[in-house]
Short mmCIF file of C-alpha atoms in Angstrom, two decimals:
data_model
loop_
_atom_site.label_atom_id
_atom_site.label_comp_id
_atom_site.label_asym_id
_atom_site.label_seq_id
_atom_site.Cartn_x
_atom_site.Cartn_y
_atom_site.Cartn_z
CA MET Q 1 30.44 16.64 27.71
CA GLN Q 2 31.81 16.35 23.85
CA TYR Q 3 28.63 19.32 22.64
CA ARG Q 4 30.50 19.80 19.07
CA SER Q 5 30.79 15.32 19.11
CA ILE Q 6 26.87 15.66 19.44
CA ILE Q 7 26.68 18.15 17.77
CA ARG Q 8 28.70 16.69 15.22
CA ILE Q 9 26.60 13.10 15.02
CA LEU Q 10 23.22 15.04 14.66
CA GLY Q 11 23.94 16.89 11.57
CA LEU Q 12 25.36 13.42 9.96
CA LEU Q 13 22.17 11.98 11.19
CA VAL Q 14 19.90 14.10 9.82
CA ALA Q 15 21.47 13.76 6.34
CA VAL Q 16 21.47 10.21 6.58
CA PHE Q 17 17.32 10.85 7.74
CA SER Q 18 16.94 12.95 4.35
CA ALA Q 19 16.85 9.72 2.62
CA SER Q 20 13.71 8.46 3.55
CA MET Q 21 11.97 11.19 1.88
CA LEU Q 22 13.03 10.05 -1.36
CA PRO Q 23 10.96 6.74 -1.41
CA PRO Q 24 7.85 8.46 -1.15
CA ALA Q 25 8.37 11.03 -3.93
CA LEU Q 26 9.54 7.74 -5.71
CA VAL Q 27 5.82 6.49 -4.98
CA SER Q 28 4.45 9.36 -6.56
CA LEU Q 29 5.76 9.64 -9.08
CA TRP Q 30 4.95 5.68 -10.11
CA TYR Q 31 1.10 6.32 -8.92
CA GLN Q 32 1.36 10.17 -10.22
CA ASP Q 33 -0.41 10.67 -7.58
CA GLY Q 34 1.30 14.67 -7.23
CA ALA Q 35 2.45 14.70 -4.17
CA GLY Q 36 5.93 13.99 -4.15
CA VAL Q 37 7.33 18.19 -4.45
CA PRO Q 38 6.38 18.37 -0.40
CA PHE Q 39 8.78 14.68 0.09
CA LEU Q 40 11.94 16.99 -2.48
CA LEU Q 41 11.39 20.23 -0.63
CA SER Q 42 12.16 18.26 2.65
CA PHE Q 43 14.90 16.47 1.34
CA VAL Q 44 16.33 19.20 0.14
CA ILE Q 45 15.51 21.14 3.38
CA CYS Q 46 16.82 17.96 5.85
CA VAL Q 47 19.97 17.66 3.64
CA SER Q 48 21.15 21.10 3.95
CA VAL Q 49 20.20 22.06 7.53
CA GLY Q 50 22.08 18.63 7.99
CA LEU Q 51 25.26 18.88 5.90
CA LEU Q 52 25.59 23.05 7.64
CA ILE Q 53 25.10 21.47 11.35
CA TRP Q 54 27.96 18.94 10.49
CA TYR Q 55 30.42 20.91 8.04
CA PRO Q 56 31.71 23.36 11.14
CA ASN Q 57 32.64 20.46 13.24
CA ARG Q 58 33.22 18.30 11.14
CA SER Q 59 36.14 17.91 12.27
CA TYR Q 60 35.95 17.56 16.07
CA GLN Q 61 35.72 13.50 16.77
CA ARG Q 62 35.92 12.60 20.84
CA ASP Q 63 35.13 9.38 22.49
CA LEU Q 64 31.79 9.89 23.30
CA LYS Q 65 31.06 8.72 27.78
CA VAL Q 66 27.80 7.31 28.80
CA ARG Q 67 26.23 10.45 29.15
CA ASP Q 68 27.02 11.51 25.60
CA GLY Q 69 25.41 8.27 24.53
CA PHE Q 70 21.74 9.33 26.54
CA LEU Q 71 21.74 12.79 25.35
CA ILE Q 72 22.90 11.71 21.53
CA VAL Q 73 19.32 9.60 21.43
CA VAL Q 74 17.27 12.02 23.41
CA MET Q 75 18.46 15.20 20.81
CA PHE Q 76 18.28 12.13 17.37
CA TRP Q 77 14.56 11.43 18.64
CA LEU Q 78 13.38 14.70 19.52
CA VAL Q 79 14.88 15.57 15.91
CA LEU Q 80 13.70 13.60 14.19
CA GLY Q 81 10.61 13.73 14.62
CA ALA Q 82 10.29 16.70 13.80
CA VAL Q 83 12.18 16.56 11.00
CA GLY Q 84 9.82 13.86 9.82
CA THR Q 85 6.62 16.61 10.29
CA LEU Q 86 7.82 18.33 7.06
CA PRO Q 87 6.80 16.98 4.27
CA LEU Q 88 3.42 16.01 6.12
CA TYR Q 89 2.84 19.98 7.22
CA LEU Q 90 4.63 21.05 3.78
CA SER Q 91 1.60 18.78 2.06
CA SER Q 92 -1.78 20.37 0.98
CA GLU Q 93 -3.44 16.73 0.83
CA THR Q 94 -3.43 16.23 4.38
CA GLY Q 95 -4.92 19.93 5.31
CA MET Q 96 -2.48 19.32 8.82
CA ASN Q 97 -1.13 21.92 10.88
CA LEU Q 98 1.80 22.35 12.86
CA ALA Q 99 0.36 19.76 16.27
CA ASP Q 100 -1.32 17.80 13.35
CA ALA Q 101 1.72 17.17 11.47
CA THR Q 102 4.73 16.92 14.57
CA PHE Q 103 1.64 14.01 16.93
CA GLU Q 104 1.48 12.22 13.02
CA ALA Q 105 5.30 11.81 12.48
CA PHE Q 106 6.33 10.98 16.35
CA SER Q 107 3.39 8.55 16.25
CA GLY Q 108 4.70 7.47 13.01
CA LEU Q 109 8.71 7.20 14.26
CA THR Q 110 8.22 5.74 18.09
CA THR Q 111 5.40 3.01 16.35
CA THR Q 112 2.83 4.91 18.42
CA GLY Q 113 0.17 4.61 15.42
CA ALA Q 114 -2.17 7.21 16.61
CA THR Q 115 -3.76 9.02 14.00
CA VAL Q 116 -5.81 12.57 13.51
CA LEU Q 117 -6.36 11.80 10.26
CA THR Q 118 -9.82 10.47 8.41
CA GLY Q 119 -10.37 9.55 5.50
CA ILE Q 120 -7.25 7.82 5.27
CA GLU Q 121 -7.49 5.67 1.71
CA THR Q 122 -8.70 9.29 -0.02
CA LEU Q 123 -4.70 9.92 0.58
CA PRO Q 124 -2.48 10.31 -2.41
CA LYS Q 125 -0.02 6.49 -2.41
CA ALA Q 126 2.95 8.70 -1.22
CA ILE Q 127 1.65 10.03 2.44
CA LEU Q 128 0.70 6.47 3.00
CA PHE Q 129 3.67 5.32 2.41
CA TYR Q 130 5.36 7.45 4.44
CA ARG Q 131 3.89 6.92 7.35
CA GLN Q 132 3.90 3.23 7.02
CA GLN Q 133 8.13 3.51 6.95
CA LEU Q 134 8.21 5.89 9.59
CA GLN Q 135 7.20 2.31 11.26
CA TRP Q 136 9.11 0.83 9.69
CA LEU Q 137 11.90 2.97 10.77
CA GLY Q 138 11.55 3.72 14.01
CA GLY Q 139 10.88 0.02 15.04
CA MET Q 140 13.72 -1.47 15.45
CA GLY Q 141 15.23 2.57 16.73
CA ILE Q 142 17.02 3.86 14.19
CA ILE Q 143 18.89 4.02 16.40
CA VAL Q 144 20.77 0.70 16.01
CA LEU Q 145 21.13 0.99 12.58
CA ALA Q 146 22.91 4.07 12.80
CA VAL Q 147 24.77 2.39 14.86
CA ALA Q 148 25.62 -0.09 12.60
CA ILE Q 149 27.31 3.22 10.10
CA LEU Q 150 28.83 5.03 12.61
CA PRO Q 151 32.07 2.74 13.85
CA MET Q 152 32.68 3.35 9.80
CA LEU Q 153 32.04 7.08 10.01
CA GLY Q 154 34.39 7.49 13.35
CA VAL Q 155 32.01 7.17 16.08
CA GLY Q 156 31.75 4.82 18.85
CA GLY Q 157 28.28 3.29 18.51
CA MET Q 158 27.83 1.09 22.41
CA GLN Q 159 26.89 4.10 24.37
CA LEU Q 160 23.90 5.07 21.43
CA TYR Q 161 23.24 0.96 21.65
CA LYS Q 162 22.61 0.51 25.84
CA ALA Q 163 21.03 3.99 26.22
CA GLU Q 164 18.47 3.24 23.40
CA THR Q 165 18.75 -0.58 23.73
CA PRO Q 166 14.89 -1.98 25.89
CA GLY Q 167 14.99 -3.84 29.22
CA PRO Q 168 16.34 -3.94 32.38
CA VAL Q 169 19.37 -5.69 31.62
CA LYS Q 170 22.18 -4.30 28.92
CA ASP Q 171 24.91 -4.71 29.12
CA ASN Q 172 24.51 -8.72 26.90
CA LYS Q 173 25.81 -8.03 22.89
CA VAL Q 174 24.22 -10.88 20.84
CA THR Q 175 28.44 -10.29 19.15
CA PRO Q 176 31.68 -9.07 20.42
CA ARG Q 177 31.13 -5.57 17.91
CA ILE Q 178 28.14 -3.12 18.28
CA ALA Q 179 27.76 -2.81 14.25
CA ASP Q 180 27.91 -6.22 13.89
CA THR Q 181 24.94 -6.70 16.94
CA ALA Q 182 22.41 -4.24 15.02
CA LYS Q 183 23.75 -6.05 11.43
CA HIS Q 184 22.47 -9.11 12.91
CA LEU Q 185 18.80 -7.76 14.35
CA TRP Q 186 18.39 -5.31 11.20
CA LEU Q 187 19.03 -8.90 9.17
CA ILE Q 188 16.57 -10.27 11.49
CA TYR Q 189 14.00 -7.39 10.99
CA VAL Q 190 14.60 -7.80 7.16
CA VAL Q 191 13.81 -10.65 6.74
CA LEU Q 192 10.39 -10.54 8.94
CA THR Q 193 9.19 -8.03 6.77
CA LEU Q 194 10.06 -9.73 3.44
CA THR Q 195 8.04 -12.71 4.79
CA CYS Q 196 5.47 -10.99 6.57
CA ALA Q 197 5.08 -8.86 2.76
CA LEU Q 198 5.19 -11.93 1.24
CA ALA Q 199 2.06 -13.14 3.55
CA TYR Q 200 -0.17 -11.33 3.01
CA ARG Q 201 0.84 -10.70 -0.70
CA LEU Q 202 -0.84 -13.88 -0.84
CA ALA Q 203 -3.89 -13.70 1.41
CA GLY Q 204 -5.34 -11.05 -1.43
CA MET Q 205 -3.39 -7.89 -0.34
CA GLY Q 206 -2.62 -5.64 -3.49
CA TRP Q 207 1.91 -5.43 -3.35
CA PHE Q 208 0.99 -1.65 -1.98
CA ASP Q 209 -0.42 -2.46 1.25
CA ALA Q 210 1.21 -6.22 1.67
CA VAL Q 211 4.13 -4.13 1.55
CA GLY Q 212 2.73 -1.13 4.02
CA HIS Q 213 0.62 -3.28 6.39
CA SER Q 214 4.17 -5.76 7.00
CA PHE Q 215 6.19 -2.42 7.99
CA SER Q 216 3.95 -1.42 10.55
CA THR Q 217 2.94 -5.25 12.02
CA VAL Q 218 6.97 -5.73 12.12
CA ALA Q 219 7.69 -2.76 13.92
CA ILE Q 220 4.17 -3.05 15.74
CA GLY Q 221 3.47 0.19 14.93
CA GLY Q 222 -0.37 -0.24 13.66
CA PHE Q 223 -0.75 1.91 10.86
CA SER Q 224 -3.31 0.83 8.12
CA THR Q 225 -3.94 2.75 4.77
CA TYR Q 226 -7.33 2.57 5.34
CA ASP Q 227 -9.61 4.05 8.22
CA ALA Q 228 -11.23 0.48 9.48
CA SER Q 229 -7.26 -0.98 9.97
CA ILE Q 230 -7.41 -4.50 8.91
CA GLY Q 231 -10.49 -4.94 9.24
CA HIS Q 232 -10.86 -3.37 5.83
CA PHE Q 233 -9.83 -6.90 3.99
CA ASN Q 234 -12.72 -9.00 6.38
CA SER Q 235 -10.19 -11.91 5.99
CA SER Q 236 -9.56 -14.44 8.11
CA ALA Q 237 -6.61 -15.31 6.73
CA ILE Q 238 -4.69 -12.06 7.01
CA ASN Q 239 -6.49 -11.51 10.48
CA ILE Q 240 -4.19 -14.91 11.45
CA ILE Q 241 -1.00 -13.74 9.57
CA CYS Q 242 -1.75 -10.10 11.16
CA VAL Q 243 -1.14 -12.34 14.81
CA VAL Q 244 2.17 -14.47 14.05
CA PHE Q 245 4.26 -11.80 13.10
CA LEU Q 246 2.81 -9.74 15.87
CA LEU Q 247 3.51 -12.77 17.35
CA LEU Q 248 7.00 -13.14 16.50
CA SER Q 249 7.82 -9.27 16.68
CA ALA Q 250 6.96 -9.33 19.90
CA ILE Q 251 9.93 -11.95 21.06
CA ASN Q 252 13.70 -11.13 22.06
CA TYR Q 253 14.83 -10.07 18.75
CA PRO Q 254 18.34 -11.61 19.89
CA LEU Q 255 16.30 -14.61 20.61
CA HIS Q 256 15.62 -15.01 17.16
CA PHE Q 257 19.06 -14.94 16.80
CA ALA Q 258 20.03 -16.97 19.27
CA ALA Q 259 17.38 -19.38 17.90
CA MET Q 260 19.19 -19.44 14.09
CA ARG Q 261 22.63 -19.81 15.22
CA GLY Q 262 21.84 -22.78 17.27
CA LYS Q 263 19.66 -24.71 14.84
CA ASN Q 264 17.91 -24.64 17.70
CA ILE Q 265 14.12 -24.44 18.53
CA LEU Q 266 14.39 -24.83 22.39
CA THR Q 267 16.37 -22.20 22.88
CA TYR Q 268 13.11 -20.10 22.55
CA TRP Q 269 11.75 -21.86 24.63
CA ARG Q 270 13.93 -21.98 27.16
CA ASP Q 271 13.73 -18.06 27.66
CA PRO Q 272 11.94 -17.49 31.06
CA GLU Q 273 10.73 -14.03 29.39
CA LEU Q 274 9.10 -16.23 26.59
CA ARG Q 275 7.41 -18.67 28.12
CA ALA Q 276 6.16 -15.78 30.36
CA PHE Q 277 4.77 -13.74 27.37
CA LEU Q 278 2.78 -17.23 25.89
CA PHE Q 279 1.23 -17.18 29.12
CA ILE Q 280 0.41 -14.05 29.12
CA GLN Q 281 -1.06 -13.80 25.90
CA GLY Q 282 -2.97 -17.52 25.74
CA SER Q 283 -4.90 -16.27 28.76
CA LEU Q 284 -5.53 -13.08 27.88
CA VAL Q 285 -7.19 -14.97 24.44
CA VAL Q 286 -9.34 -17.11 26.35
CA LEU Q 287 -11.01 -14.15 28.87
CA ILE Q 288 -11.78 -12.03 25.91
CA PHE Q 289 -13.31 -14.99 23.71
CA ILE Q 290 -15.17 -16.03 26.85
CA GLY Q 291 -16.19 -12.24 26.81
CA LEU Q 292 -17.30 -11.71 23.91
CA LEU Q 293 -18.92 -15.02 24.16
CA ARG Q 294 -21.36 -14.27 26.93
CA SER Q 295 -22.31 -11.07 25.46
CA GLN Q 296 -23.28 -12.62 22.29
CA VAL Q 297 -21.85 -9.09 20.41
CA TYR Q 298 -20.68 -11.05 17.53
CA ASP Q 299 -23.42 -14.21 16.19
CA THR Q 300 -21.41 -17.10 15.26
CA THR Q 301 -18.29 -18.59 17.55
CA TRP Q 302 -15.87 -18.50 14.82
CA GLU Q 303 -16.79 -14.52 14.27
CA ALA Q 304 -16.17 -14.02 18.26
CA PHE Q 305 -12.72 -15.98 18.19
CA ASP Q 306 -11.64 -14.31 15.27
CA HIS Q 307 -11.99 -11.07 16.32
CA GLY Q 308 -11.73 -12.05 20.06
CA LEU Q 309 -8.00 -13.45 19.41
CA PHE Q 310 -6.66 -10.51 16.70
CA GLN Q 311 -7.84 -8.09 19.52
CA ALA Q 312 -6.12 -9.10 22.12
CA VAL Q 313 -2.72 -10.04 20.67
CA SER Q 314 -3.39 -6.72 18.23
CA ILE Q 315 -3.56 -4.16 21.50
CA SER Q 316 -1.21 -6.62 23.96
CA THR Q 317 1.98 -6.02 21.38
CA THR Q 318 0.90 -2.72 21.71
CA ALA Q 319 0.59 -2.71 17.69
CA GLY Q 320 -3.20 -1.28 17.84
CA PHE Q 321 -4.49 -2.79 14.64
CA ALA Q 322 -7.98 -3.04 14.69
CA THR Q 323 -10.52 -5.78 12.67
CA GLY Q 324 -14.11 -3.39 14.61
CA GLY Q 325 -14.77 -1.01 16.69
CA PHE Q 326 -13.53 -2.83 20.07
CA ALA Q 327 -13.45 0.39 21.74
CA TYR Q 328 -17.99 -0.95 21.86
CA TRP Q 329 -17.44 -4.27 23.40
CA PRO Q 330 -18.91 -4.62 26.59
CA LEU Q 331 -16.65 -2.07 28.25
CA TYR Q 332 -14.77 -4.46 30.92
CA LEU Q 333 -13.01 -6.30 27.76
CA PRO Q 334 -12.02 -2.55 26.71
CA ILE Q 335 -10.11 -1.96 29.81
CA LEU Q 336 -8.61 -5.13 30.20
CA LEU Q 337 -6.91 -5.04 26.90
CA ILE Q 338 -5.49 -1.54 27.19
CA PHE Q 339 -4.56 -2.69 30.80
CA SER Q 340 -2.83 -5.90 29.07
CA SER Q 341 -0.54 -2.75 26.35
CA PHE Q 342 1.53 -1.56 30.53
CA ILE Q 343 3.26 -4.95 29.83
CA GLY Q 344 3.60 -5.15 26.10
CA GLY Q 345 6.12 -7.22 24.68
CA CYS Q 346 9.61 -9.24 25.64
CA ALA Q 347 12.10 -6.51 25.88
CA GLY Q 348 14.16 -6.05 22.78
CA SER Q 349 11.36 -6.70 20.52
CA THR Q 350 9.96 -4.14 18.20
CA GLY Q 351 6.53 -3.53 20.92
CA GLY Q 352 6.24 -1.25 23.67
CA GLY Q 353 4.73 -1.15 27.28
CA MET Q 354 6.80 -1.90 30.18
CA LYS Q 355 7.72 -5.04 29.48
CA VAL Q 356 7.09 -8.78 29.69
CA VAL Q 357 10.50 -9.48 31.65
CA ARG Q 358 10.06 -6.44 33.68
CA VAL Q 359 6.54 -7.48 34.72
CA LEU Q 360 7.55 -10.55 35.78
CA LEU Q 361 10.91 -9.42 37.53
CA LEU Q 362 8.13 -7.50 39.49
CA PHE Q 363 6.20 -10.69 40.47
CA LEU Q 364 9.21 -12.14 41.40
CA GLN Q 365 9.74 -10.35 43.43
CA GLY Q 366 5.99 -9.57 45.17
CA LYS Q 367 6.50 -13.50 46.11
CA ARG Q 368 9.61 -13.39 47.83
CA GLU Q 369 8.03 -10.99 50.08
CA LEU Q 370 4.92 -12.31 50.83
CA ASN Q 371 7.77 -16.30 50.99
CA ARG Q 372 9.78 -13.86 53.84
CA LEU Q 373 6.44 -13.13 55.53
CA VAL Q 374 5.99 -16.82 56.01
CA HIS Q 375 9.72 -17.87 56.82
CA PRO Q 376 12.09 -14.36 57.69
CA ARG Q 377 15.36 -15.83 58.06
CA ALA Q 378 15.23 -17.36 55.00
CA ILE Q 379 17.28 -16.11 52.13
CA TYR Q 380 14.57 -15.82 48.82
CA SER Q 381 17.09 -14.99 45.31
CA ILE Q 382 15.09 -14.23 42.57
CA LYS Q 383 15.67 -16.21 39.28
CA LEU Q 384 14.83 -16.09 35.33
CA GLY Q 385 15.47 -19.78 34.34
CA ARG Q 386 18.69 -20.80 35.63
CA ARG Q 387 20.83 -17.26 36.43
CA ALA Q 388 20.00 -15.27 39.70
CA VAL Q 389 19.21 -11.99 39.16
CA PRO Q 390 21.47 -9.70 40.67
CA ASP Q 391 19.28 -7.34 43.12
CA ARG Q 392 20.52 -4.27 41.73
CA VAL Q 393 18.38 -4.74 38.86
CA VAL Q 394 15.27 -5.50 40.70
CA GLU Q 395 15.29 -2.13 42.37
CA ALA Q 396 15.99 -0.91 39.15
CA VAL Q 397 12.93 -2.04 37.80
CA TRP Q 398 10.54 -0.98 40.65
CA GLY Q 399 12.13 2.20 40.22
CA PHE Q 400 11.41 1.94 36.46
CA PHE Q 401 8.10 0.96 37.62
CA ALA Q 402 7.73 4.23 39.78
CA ALA Q 403 8.72 6.58 36.94
CA TYR Q 404 6.95 4.61 34.61
CA ALA Q 405 3.55 5.62 37.54
CA LEU Q 406 4.47 9.12 37.78
CA VAL Q 407 5.06 10.11 34.86
CA PHE Q 408 1.30 8.09 33.73
CA VAL Q 409 -0.29 9.70 36.05
CA ILE Q 410 1.29 13.58 35.76
CA ILE Q 411 0.18 13.62 32.15
CA MET Q 412 -3.32 12.57 32.01
CA LEU Q 413 -4.16 15.18 34.81
CA LEU Q 414 -2.77 17.46 31.97
CA LEU Q 415 -5.06 16.27 29.83
CA ILE Q 416 -7.35 16.79 31.81
CA MET Q 417 -6.91 20.38 32.46
CA THR Q 418 -6.93 20.75 29.05
CA GLY Q 419 -10.19 19.89 28.69
CA LEU Q 420 -10.48 16.18 27.76
CA ASP Q 421 -12.88 14.20 30.07
CA ASN Q 422 -11.62 11.13 32.17
CA MET Q 423 -11.69 7.99 30.16
CA THR Q 424 -10.49 9.88 27.01
CA ALA Q 425 -7.45 11.12 29.67
CA PHE Q 426 -6.94 7.83 30.52
CA SER Q 427 -6.87 5.18 28.15
CA ALA Q 428 -5.09 8.75 25.42
CA THR Q 429 -1.88 8.38 28.29
CA ALA Q 430 -1.99 4.47 27.79
CA ALA Q 431 -2.04 4.56 24.22
CA CYS Q 432 0.63 7.10 24.18
CA LEU Q 433 2.80 6.44 26.79
CA ASN Q 434 2.65 2.34 25.69
CA ASN Q 435 3.10 3.36 22.37
CA LEU Q 436 -0.48 1.45 21.49
CA GLY Q 437 -2.59 4.00 19.30
CA PRO Q 438 -6.02 3.08 20.19
CA GLY Q 439 -7.83 4.90 22.47
CA LEU Q 440 -11.46 5.03 24.94
CA GLY Q 441 -13.53 7.86 24.66
CA ASP Q 442 -13.37 10.53 22.27
CA VAL Q 443 -9.79 9.47 21.02
CA ALA Q 444 -12.00 5.56 20.12
CA SER Q 445 -11.15 6.59 16.31
CA HIS Q 446 -8.98 9.48 15.59
CA PHE Q 447 -7.27 12.04 17.74
CA GLY Q 448 -7.50 14.45 15.69
CA ASP Q 449 -10.28 16.73 17.44
CA ILE Q 450 -9.37 16.58 20.49
CA PRO Q 451 -6.81 20.83 21.54
CA ASP Q 452 -3.76 21.15 20.12
CA MET Q 453 -2.15 21.58 23.26
CA SER Q 454 -3.13 17.97 24.65
CA LYS Q 455 -1.31 16.74 21.13
CA TYR Q 456 1.63 17.87 22.69
CA LEU Q 457 1.98 16.23 25.31
CA LEU Q 458 0.84 13.16 23.77
CA VAL Q 459 4.12 13.44 21.94
CA ILE Q 460 5.63 13.68 25.20
CA ALA Q 461 4.28 10.15 26.28
CA MET Q 462 5.02 9.28 22.86
CA VAL Q 463 8.66 9.57 23.94
CA PHE Q 464 9.03 8.67 26.91
CA GLY Q 465 7.60 5.30 26.45
CA ARG Q 466 10.18 5.05 23.16
CA LEU Q 467 13.16 6.04 25.79
CA GLU Q 468 10.97 3.88 28.29
CA ILE Q 469 10.74 6.89 30.61
CA PHE Q 470 14.91 7.02 32.22
CA THR Q 471 16.10 7.38 29.24
CA LEU Q 472 14.52 11.18 28.77
CA LEU Q 473 14.00 11.13 32.89
CA VAL Q 474 18.19 11.40 33.38
CA LEU Q 475 18.79 14.69 31.67
CA PHE Q 476 16.48 16.49 34.30
CA THR Q 477 18.60 14.97 36.69
CA PRO Q 478 20.80 18.18 38.26
CA ALA Q 479 23.92 15.14 38.32
CA PHE Q 480 23.30 14.26 34.78
CA TRP Q 481 24.80 18.35 33.75
CA LYS Q 482 27.83 18.23 36.56
CA ASN Q 483 31.47 17.41 35.35
#
């Protein structure tokens, strides 16, 4: 294990991350809200700590192994989450204790979108912008951005990319060089963000809200600058724009690149994961719409469709935006939405959950086992499109599913031990492990009233979800630490 190289990289990345404290300070200066000092102080602290860690190890450069990559990724998220806590904790306007600030920062960086805050619209613009910015940076994964710049600093990025990239198959690269891959993905990410911000502005949002919500929409995060979330604007046009960009962001980003490079929109339809994703989304919208009509939750059919479409896409893609209190719908509807978040977006997207391709492979494996019961001597292969999936990948997906379920049960039981009721513990665990955001019960509107120990447990759930279980679990195996 190249410990000094790892320390050197972490120091460098903390110093680079300190630059994220400057935009909120500039926003504070622009709006004269008096909230810029904690960001400037945090910037100085981050730069100082980063350089102090980096300088003694600046000349210690070694080739990174796969194990080093896993450790760097985990430490990176933990360290940057802790660093991101600083301005929230130092700010007197938020009134946060350490647990609240830690929860809010990790929720932003992991694009979970759960919040402990109330009266959000009364907070200074600098803090509102910082929360949205955290989600935007975390959306694609700060590691991917680091991969684009680390080669220029003499550090290879392939091991980091393999540890961070979502999905069961991680060896496919968009372009031959990993730095080029990261740059192409970020270009798509930035273009989607700018287009989304412009669409929001044309639909009636102010520029500040349009930019802030485009950050959290493309990141599939769910933070808003208002307590009522997207529902604050009471606009069907804004709802539709949000739905469109959530769907675009939940699609595999390399697939976007392939479609643009080949200039062929049919590239999307040829992808079996995308077809499964669209089928799941369409089915869910229909079920929610019918359920709302039968329950007569809304006065008109259009209202039922508008809210049903928005909430179905928002929750199932793990964004967590809201147009109203979906927690107050007939109970089977929010439970259905919570379960849909376990599927989440496509692999290689900014969505959370287990990813559509894994669920699709589990379905195909179950179908294969049923066929084997009928024809025991027949040989069946699992195919995604025209390609046969190796059994090793299917085994890995089953292992991932088992680990996901185990982590979920353990965290939920620990939350119950801290005093949460069953419904709150279940939905809070689902909301954080799936990087979803809103829950049910005591966390239906915010997470501010639960015990501090529960918040720290949910922070762990967020990191597990963001790193897709295995990346973090592998650190707890004895084999990982043996030479």
